[in-house]
Structure formats: C-alpha cells, structure tokens
PDB file of C-alpha atoms and ligand atoms in Angstrom:
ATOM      1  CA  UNK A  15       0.000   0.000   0.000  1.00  0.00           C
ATOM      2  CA  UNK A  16       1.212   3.613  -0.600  1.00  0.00           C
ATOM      3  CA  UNK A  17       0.064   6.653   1.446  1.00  0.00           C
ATOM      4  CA  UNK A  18      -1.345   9.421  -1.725  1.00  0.00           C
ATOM      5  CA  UNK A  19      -0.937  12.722  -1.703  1.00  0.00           C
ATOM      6  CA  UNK A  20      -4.183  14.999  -0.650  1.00  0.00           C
ATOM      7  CA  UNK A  21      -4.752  17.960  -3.112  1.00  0.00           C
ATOM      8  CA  UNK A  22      -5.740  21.070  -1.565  1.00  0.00           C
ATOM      9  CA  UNK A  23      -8.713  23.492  -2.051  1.00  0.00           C
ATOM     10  CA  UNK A  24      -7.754  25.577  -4.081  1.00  0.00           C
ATOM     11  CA  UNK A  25      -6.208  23.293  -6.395  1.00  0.00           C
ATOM     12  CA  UNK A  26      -8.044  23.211  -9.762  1.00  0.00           C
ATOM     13  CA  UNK A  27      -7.329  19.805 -10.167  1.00  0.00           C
ATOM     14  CA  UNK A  28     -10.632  19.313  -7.436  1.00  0.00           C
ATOM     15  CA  UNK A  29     -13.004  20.579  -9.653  1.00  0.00           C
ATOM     16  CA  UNK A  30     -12.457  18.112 -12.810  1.00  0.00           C
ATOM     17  CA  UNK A  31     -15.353  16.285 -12.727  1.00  0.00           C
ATOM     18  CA  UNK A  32     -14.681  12.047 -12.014  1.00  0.00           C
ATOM     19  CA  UNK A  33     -15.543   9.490 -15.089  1.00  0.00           C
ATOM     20  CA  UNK A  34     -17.289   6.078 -14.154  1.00  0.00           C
ATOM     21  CA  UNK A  35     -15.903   3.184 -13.171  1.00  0.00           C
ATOM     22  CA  UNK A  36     -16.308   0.834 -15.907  1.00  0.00           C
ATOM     23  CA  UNK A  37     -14.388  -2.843 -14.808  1.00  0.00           C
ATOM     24  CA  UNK A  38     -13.344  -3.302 -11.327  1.00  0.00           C
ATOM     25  CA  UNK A  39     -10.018  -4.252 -12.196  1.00  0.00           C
ATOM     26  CA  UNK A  40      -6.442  -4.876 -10.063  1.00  0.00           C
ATOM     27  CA  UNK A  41      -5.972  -1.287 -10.860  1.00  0.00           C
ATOM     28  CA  UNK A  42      -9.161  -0.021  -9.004  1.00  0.00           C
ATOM     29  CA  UNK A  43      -8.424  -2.267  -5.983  1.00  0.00           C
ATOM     30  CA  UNK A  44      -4.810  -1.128  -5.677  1.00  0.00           C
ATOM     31  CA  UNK A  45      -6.468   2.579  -5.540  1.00  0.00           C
ATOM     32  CA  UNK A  46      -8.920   1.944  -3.093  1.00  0.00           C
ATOM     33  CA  UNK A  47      -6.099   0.249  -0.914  1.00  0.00           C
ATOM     34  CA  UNK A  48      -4.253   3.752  -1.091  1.00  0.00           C
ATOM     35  CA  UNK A  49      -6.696   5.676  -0.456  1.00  0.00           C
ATOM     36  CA  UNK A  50      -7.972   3.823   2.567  1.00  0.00           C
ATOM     37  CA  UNK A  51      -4.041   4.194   3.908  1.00  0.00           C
ATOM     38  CA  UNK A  52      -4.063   8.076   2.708  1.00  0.00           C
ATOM     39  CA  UNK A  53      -7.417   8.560   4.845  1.00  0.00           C
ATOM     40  CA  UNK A  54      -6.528   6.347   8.111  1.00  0.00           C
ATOM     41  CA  UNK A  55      -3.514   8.110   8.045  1.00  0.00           C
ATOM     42  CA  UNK A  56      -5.095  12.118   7.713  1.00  0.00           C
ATOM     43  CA  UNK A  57      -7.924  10.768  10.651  1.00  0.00           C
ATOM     44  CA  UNK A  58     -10.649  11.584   7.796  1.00  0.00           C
ATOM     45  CA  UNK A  59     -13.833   9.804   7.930  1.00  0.00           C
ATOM     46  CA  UNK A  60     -14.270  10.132   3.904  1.00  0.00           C
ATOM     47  CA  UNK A  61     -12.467  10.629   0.599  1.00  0.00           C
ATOM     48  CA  UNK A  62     -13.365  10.889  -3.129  1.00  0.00           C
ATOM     49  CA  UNK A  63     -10.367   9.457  -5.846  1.00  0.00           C
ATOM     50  CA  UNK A  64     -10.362  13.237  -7.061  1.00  0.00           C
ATOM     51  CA  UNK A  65      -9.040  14.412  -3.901  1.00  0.00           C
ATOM     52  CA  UNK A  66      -6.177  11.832  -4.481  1.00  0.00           C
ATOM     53  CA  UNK A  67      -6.011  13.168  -8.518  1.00  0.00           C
ATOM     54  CA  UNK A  68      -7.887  10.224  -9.971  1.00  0.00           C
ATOM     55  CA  UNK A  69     -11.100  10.917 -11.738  1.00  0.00           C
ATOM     56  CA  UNK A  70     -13.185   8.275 -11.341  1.00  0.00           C
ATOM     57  CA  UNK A  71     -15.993   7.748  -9.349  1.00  0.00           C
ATOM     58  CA  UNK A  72     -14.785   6.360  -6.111  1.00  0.00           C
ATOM     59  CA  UNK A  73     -15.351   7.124  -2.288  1.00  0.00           C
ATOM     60  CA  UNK A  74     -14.670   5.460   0.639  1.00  0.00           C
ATOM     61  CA  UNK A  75     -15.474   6.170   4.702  1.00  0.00           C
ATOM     62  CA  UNK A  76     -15.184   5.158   7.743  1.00  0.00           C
ATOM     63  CA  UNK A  77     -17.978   7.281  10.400  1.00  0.00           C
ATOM     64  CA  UNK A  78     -16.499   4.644  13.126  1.00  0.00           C
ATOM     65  CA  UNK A  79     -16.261   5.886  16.547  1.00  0.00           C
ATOM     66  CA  UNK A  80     -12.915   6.513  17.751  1.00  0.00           C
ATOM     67  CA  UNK A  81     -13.515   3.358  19.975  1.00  0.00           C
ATOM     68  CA  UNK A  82     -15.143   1.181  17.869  1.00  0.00           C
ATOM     69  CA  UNK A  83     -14.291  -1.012  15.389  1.00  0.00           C
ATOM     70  CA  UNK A  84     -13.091   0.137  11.799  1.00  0.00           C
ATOM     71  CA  UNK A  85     -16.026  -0.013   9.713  1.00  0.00           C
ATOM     72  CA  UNK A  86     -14.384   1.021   5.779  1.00  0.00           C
ATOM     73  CA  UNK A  87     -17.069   1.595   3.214  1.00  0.00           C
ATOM     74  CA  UNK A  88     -16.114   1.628  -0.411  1.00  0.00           C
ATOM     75  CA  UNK A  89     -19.079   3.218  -3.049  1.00  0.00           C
ATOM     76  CA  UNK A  90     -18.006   3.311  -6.797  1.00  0.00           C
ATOM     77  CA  UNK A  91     -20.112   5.127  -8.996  1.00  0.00           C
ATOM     78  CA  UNK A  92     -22.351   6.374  -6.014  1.00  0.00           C
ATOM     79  CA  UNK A  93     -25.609   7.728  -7.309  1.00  0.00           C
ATOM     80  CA  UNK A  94     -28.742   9.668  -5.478  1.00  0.00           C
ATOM     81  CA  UNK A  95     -31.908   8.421  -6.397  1.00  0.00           C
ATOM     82  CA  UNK A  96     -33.788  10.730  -4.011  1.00  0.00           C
ATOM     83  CA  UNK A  97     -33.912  12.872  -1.673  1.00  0.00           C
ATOM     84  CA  UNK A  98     -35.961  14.262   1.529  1.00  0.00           C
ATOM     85  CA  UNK A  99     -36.092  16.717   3.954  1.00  0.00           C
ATOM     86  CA  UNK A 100     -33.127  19.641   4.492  1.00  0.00           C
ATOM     87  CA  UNK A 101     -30.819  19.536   7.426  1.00  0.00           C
ATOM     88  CA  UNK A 102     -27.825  21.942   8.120  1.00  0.00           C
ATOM     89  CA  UNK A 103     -24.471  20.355   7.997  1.00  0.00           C
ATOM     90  CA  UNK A 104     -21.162  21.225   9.497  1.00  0.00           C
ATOM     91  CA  UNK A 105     -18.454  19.806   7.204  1.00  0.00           C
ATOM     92  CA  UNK A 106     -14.555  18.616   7.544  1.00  0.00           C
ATOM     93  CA  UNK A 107     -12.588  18.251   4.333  1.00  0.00           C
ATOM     94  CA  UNK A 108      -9.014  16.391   4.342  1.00  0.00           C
ATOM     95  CA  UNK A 109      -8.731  19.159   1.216  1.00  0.00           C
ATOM     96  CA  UNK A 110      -9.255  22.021   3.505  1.00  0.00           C
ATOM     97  CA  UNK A 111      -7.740  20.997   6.794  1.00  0.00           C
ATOM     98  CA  UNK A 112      -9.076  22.981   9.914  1.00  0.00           C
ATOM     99  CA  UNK A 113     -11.519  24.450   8.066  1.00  0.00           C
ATOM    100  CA  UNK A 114     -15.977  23.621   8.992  1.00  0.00           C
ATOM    101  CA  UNK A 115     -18.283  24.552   7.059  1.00  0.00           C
ATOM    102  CA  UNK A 116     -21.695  24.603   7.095  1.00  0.00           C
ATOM    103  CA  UNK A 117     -23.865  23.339   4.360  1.00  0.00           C
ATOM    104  CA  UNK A 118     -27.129  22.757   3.863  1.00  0.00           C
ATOM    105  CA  UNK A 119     -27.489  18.876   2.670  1.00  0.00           C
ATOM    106  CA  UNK A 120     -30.668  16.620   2.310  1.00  0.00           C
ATOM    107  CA  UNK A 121     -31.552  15.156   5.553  1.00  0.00           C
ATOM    108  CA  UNK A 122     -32.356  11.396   3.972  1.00  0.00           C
ATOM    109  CA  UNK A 123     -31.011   9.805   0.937  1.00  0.00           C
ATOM    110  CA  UNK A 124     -31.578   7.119  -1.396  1.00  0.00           C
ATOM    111  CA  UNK A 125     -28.724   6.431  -3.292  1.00  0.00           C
ATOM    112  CA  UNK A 126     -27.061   3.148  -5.142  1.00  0.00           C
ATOM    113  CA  UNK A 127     -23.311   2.157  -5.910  1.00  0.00           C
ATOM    114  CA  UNK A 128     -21.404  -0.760  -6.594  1.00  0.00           C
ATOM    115  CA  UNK A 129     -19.170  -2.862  -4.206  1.00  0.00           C
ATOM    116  CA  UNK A 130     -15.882  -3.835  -4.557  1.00  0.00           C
ATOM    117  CA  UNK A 131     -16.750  -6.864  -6.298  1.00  0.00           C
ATOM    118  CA  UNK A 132     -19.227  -5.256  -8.882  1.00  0.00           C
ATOM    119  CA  UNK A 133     -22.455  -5.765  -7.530  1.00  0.00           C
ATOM    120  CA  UNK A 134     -25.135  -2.993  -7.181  1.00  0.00           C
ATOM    121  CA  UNK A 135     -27.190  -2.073  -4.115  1.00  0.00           C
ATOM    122  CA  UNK A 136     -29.079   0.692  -2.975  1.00  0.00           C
ATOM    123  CA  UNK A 137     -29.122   1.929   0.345  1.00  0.00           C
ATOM    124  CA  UNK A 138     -31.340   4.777   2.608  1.00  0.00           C
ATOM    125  CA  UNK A 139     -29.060   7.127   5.096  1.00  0.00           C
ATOM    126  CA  UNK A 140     -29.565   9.734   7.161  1.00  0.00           C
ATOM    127  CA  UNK A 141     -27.475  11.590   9.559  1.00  0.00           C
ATOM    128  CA  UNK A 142     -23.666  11.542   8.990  1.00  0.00           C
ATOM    129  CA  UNK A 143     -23.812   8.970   6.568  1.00  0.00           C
ATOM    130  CA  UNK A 144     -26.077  11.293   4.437  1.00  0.00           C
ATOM    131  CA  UNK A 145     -23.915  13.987   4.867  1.00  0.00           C
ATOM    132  CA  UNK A 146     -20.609  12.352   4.219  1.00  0.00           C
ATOM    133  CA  UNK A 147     -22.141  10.744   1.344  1.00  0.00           C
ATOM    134  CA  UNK A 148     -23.209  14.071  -0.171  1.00  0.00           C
ATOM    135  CA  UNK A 149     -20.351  15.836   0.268  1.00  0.00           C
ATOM    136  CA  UNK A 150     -18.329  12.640  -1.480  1.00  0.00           C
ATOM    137  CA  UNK A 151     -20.686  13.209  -4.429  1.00  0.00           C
ATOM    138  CA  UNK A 152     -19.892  16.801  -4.463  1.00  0.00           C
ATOM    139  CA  UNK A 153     -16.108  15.828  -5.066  1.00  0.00           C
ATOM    140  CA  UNK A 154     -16.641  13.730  -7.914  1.00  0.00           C
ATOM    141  CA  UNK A 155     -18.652  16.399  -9.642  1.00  0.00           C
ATOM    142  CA  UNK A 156     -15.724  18.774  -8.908  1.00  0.00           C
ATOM    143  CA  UNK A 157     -17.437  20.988  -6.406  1.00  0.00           C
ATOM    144  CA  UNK A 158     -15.313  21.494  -2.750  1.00  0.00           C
ATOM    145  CA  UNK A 159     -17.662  22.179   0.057  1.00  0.00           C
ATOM    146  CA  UNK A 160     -16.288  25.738   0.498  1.00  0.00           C
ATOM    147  CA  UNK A 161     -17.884  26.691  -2.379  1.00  0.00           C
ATOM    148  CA  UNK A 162     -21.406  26.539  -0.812  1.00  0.00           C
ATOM    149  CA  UNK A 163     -20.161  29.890   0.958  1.00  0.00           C
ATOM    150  CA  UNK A 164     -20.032  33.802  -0.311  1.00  0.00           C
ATOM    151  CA  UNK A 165     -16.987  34.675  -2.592  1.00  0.00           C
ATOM    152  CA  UNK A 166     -15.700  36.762   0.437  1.00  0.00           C
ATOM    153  CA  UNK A 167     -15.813  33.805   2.584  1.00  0.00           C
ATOM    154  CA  UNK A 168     -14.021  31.518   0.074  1.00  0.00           C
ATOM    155  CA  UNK A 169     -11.436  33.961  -0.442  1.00  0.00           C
ATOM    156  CA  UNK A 170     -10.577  34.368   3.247  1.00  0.00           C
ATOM    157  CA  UNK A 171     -10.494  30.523   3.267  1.00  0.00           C
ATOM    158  CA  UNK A 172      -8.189  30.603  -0.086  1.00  0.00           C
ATOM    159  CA  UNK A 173      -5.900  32.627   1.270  1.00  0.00           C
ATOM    160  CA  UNK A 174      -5.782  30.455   4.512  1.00  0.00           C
ATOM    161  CA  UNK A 175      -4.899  27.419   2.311  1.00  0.00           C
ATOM    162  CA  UNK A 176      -2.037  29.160   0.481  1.00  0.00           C
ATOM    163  CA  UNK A 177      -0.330  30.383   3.630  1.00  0.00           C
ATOM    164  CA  UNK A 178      -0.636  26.819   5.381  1.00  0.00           C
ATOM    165  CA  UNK A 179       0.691  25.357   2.539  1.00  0.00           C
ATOM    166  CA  UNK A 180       3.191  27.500   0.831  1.00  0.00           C
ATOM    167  CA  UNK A 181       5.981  25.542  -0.335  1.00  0.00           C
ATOM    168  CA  UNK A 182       9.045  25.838   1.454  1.00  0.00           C
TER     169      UNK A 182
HETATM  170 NI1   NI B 207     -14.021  16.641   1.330  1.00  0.00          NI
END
C-alpha cells in the first residue's frame, strides 16, 4: 500500500469532474487500498479518488467511533436516487484541513453504488452517513464544500490554504 498525496482546495485539479468506473479491475483495488491508507492516516472519515487526482468515481469512509471497530465503506459510482427533507451540515474536508463549514445537505437519501466486487445495491441514510455521502458526491462532480459559501468567505479561506501550505 502507498500513502497518496491529498490535493488542496484551491487546487483546480478538485473541480475536474470524475468518469465512471467501468471494470473493477487490479488497478481499481490497488487505488482503493491507497486511499484507505491516505485517509486512516489524515484521521478523515471520507475521501473521493479526485481528492487523491484520480477521476473516477470512487469514495470510501469510515464514520467509526474513535472506539469502535473500523467499519471502511467503499461506493463506486455512487448515485442519489432521491432525496428528503433539508438539514444543516457542518463539514470537515481532508482538502481544507481545519476548516468547517456549514452546508445545507438533504436530511435522507436514497442512493445506489457498486461494491468492490461489482455488484449494485441501494441503500437509505440519514445523519452523517447522508452527509458524508453528499459531500463525497460533491467531489466527484468537482465541487469542494467551500464553495457553498459567499466569494468573500471563500477567499478568506483561499488565502488560509495558500499560507498553510506554501511551499518551502
Ligand atoms: Ni471533502
């Protein structure tokens, strides 16, 4: 396994949009094995491939307490099917470390993906698992979740980024 690199809002590279996964191949499972490292390692509780530069459509996460059990959860090509109810969010992002933001997210979600092995199902969430699943989406379509606030507040939050991680 190799730990990835994370990009960081504002990167352009997060707002390419991912392609479908088409065959579940070696290559795919070799991916999902890094990016499970590259998120254990940052303490995240999701990540899309596009954070890691890969555009397809991949997510994995882990809403395990800190004493429980790990509990990793791998969607590709996670779809909503529908949607209910509006609930207001406060959202992490291993792409904007430090930084919560709030966002308003449907409160219960249909959606459908396939496992690791291919096969389809379709699950109902609410709560964190909503949430987190939303906000995955929203990386594979290329949107960060910063960009739910005003210009001035995503400036303030750009130029937060580019001091933090200036290269040295
Ligand atoms: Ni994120």
């Amino acid at each position: 396994m190799a730990r990835l690199s994370v990009l960081h809002f504002p990167d352009k590279r997060l707002h390419l949009k991912a392609h479908e996964v088409e065959v579940i191949d070696e290559g795919i499972q070799q991916l999902i094995k890094d990016m499970t490292e590259t998120m254990y390692y940052y303490d995240g509780i999701g990540l899309a491939a596009i954070q890691v530069n890969v555009q397809k459509r991949i997510i994995i996460m882990d809403l395990s307490g800190n004493d429980e059990p790990k509990n990793l959860m791998v969607f590709i090509n996670p779809e909503i099917l529908s949607r209910i109810g509006k609930v207001i969010s406060e959202e992490g992002c291993l792409s904007i470390p430090g930084i919560y933001v709030k966002v308003l997210r449907d409160e219960v979600i249909q959606f459908k993906y396939l496992d690791i092995q291919g096969q389809e199902h379709k699950v109902e969430c609410k709560g964190l698992m909503a949430m987190c699943v939303q906000h995955e989406i929203d990386h594979l379509d290329g949107k960060v979740s910063v960009e739910y606030l005003s210009p001035l507040k995503q400036n303030l939050i750009k130029k937060k980024m580019k001091k933090l991680f200036k290269p040295v």
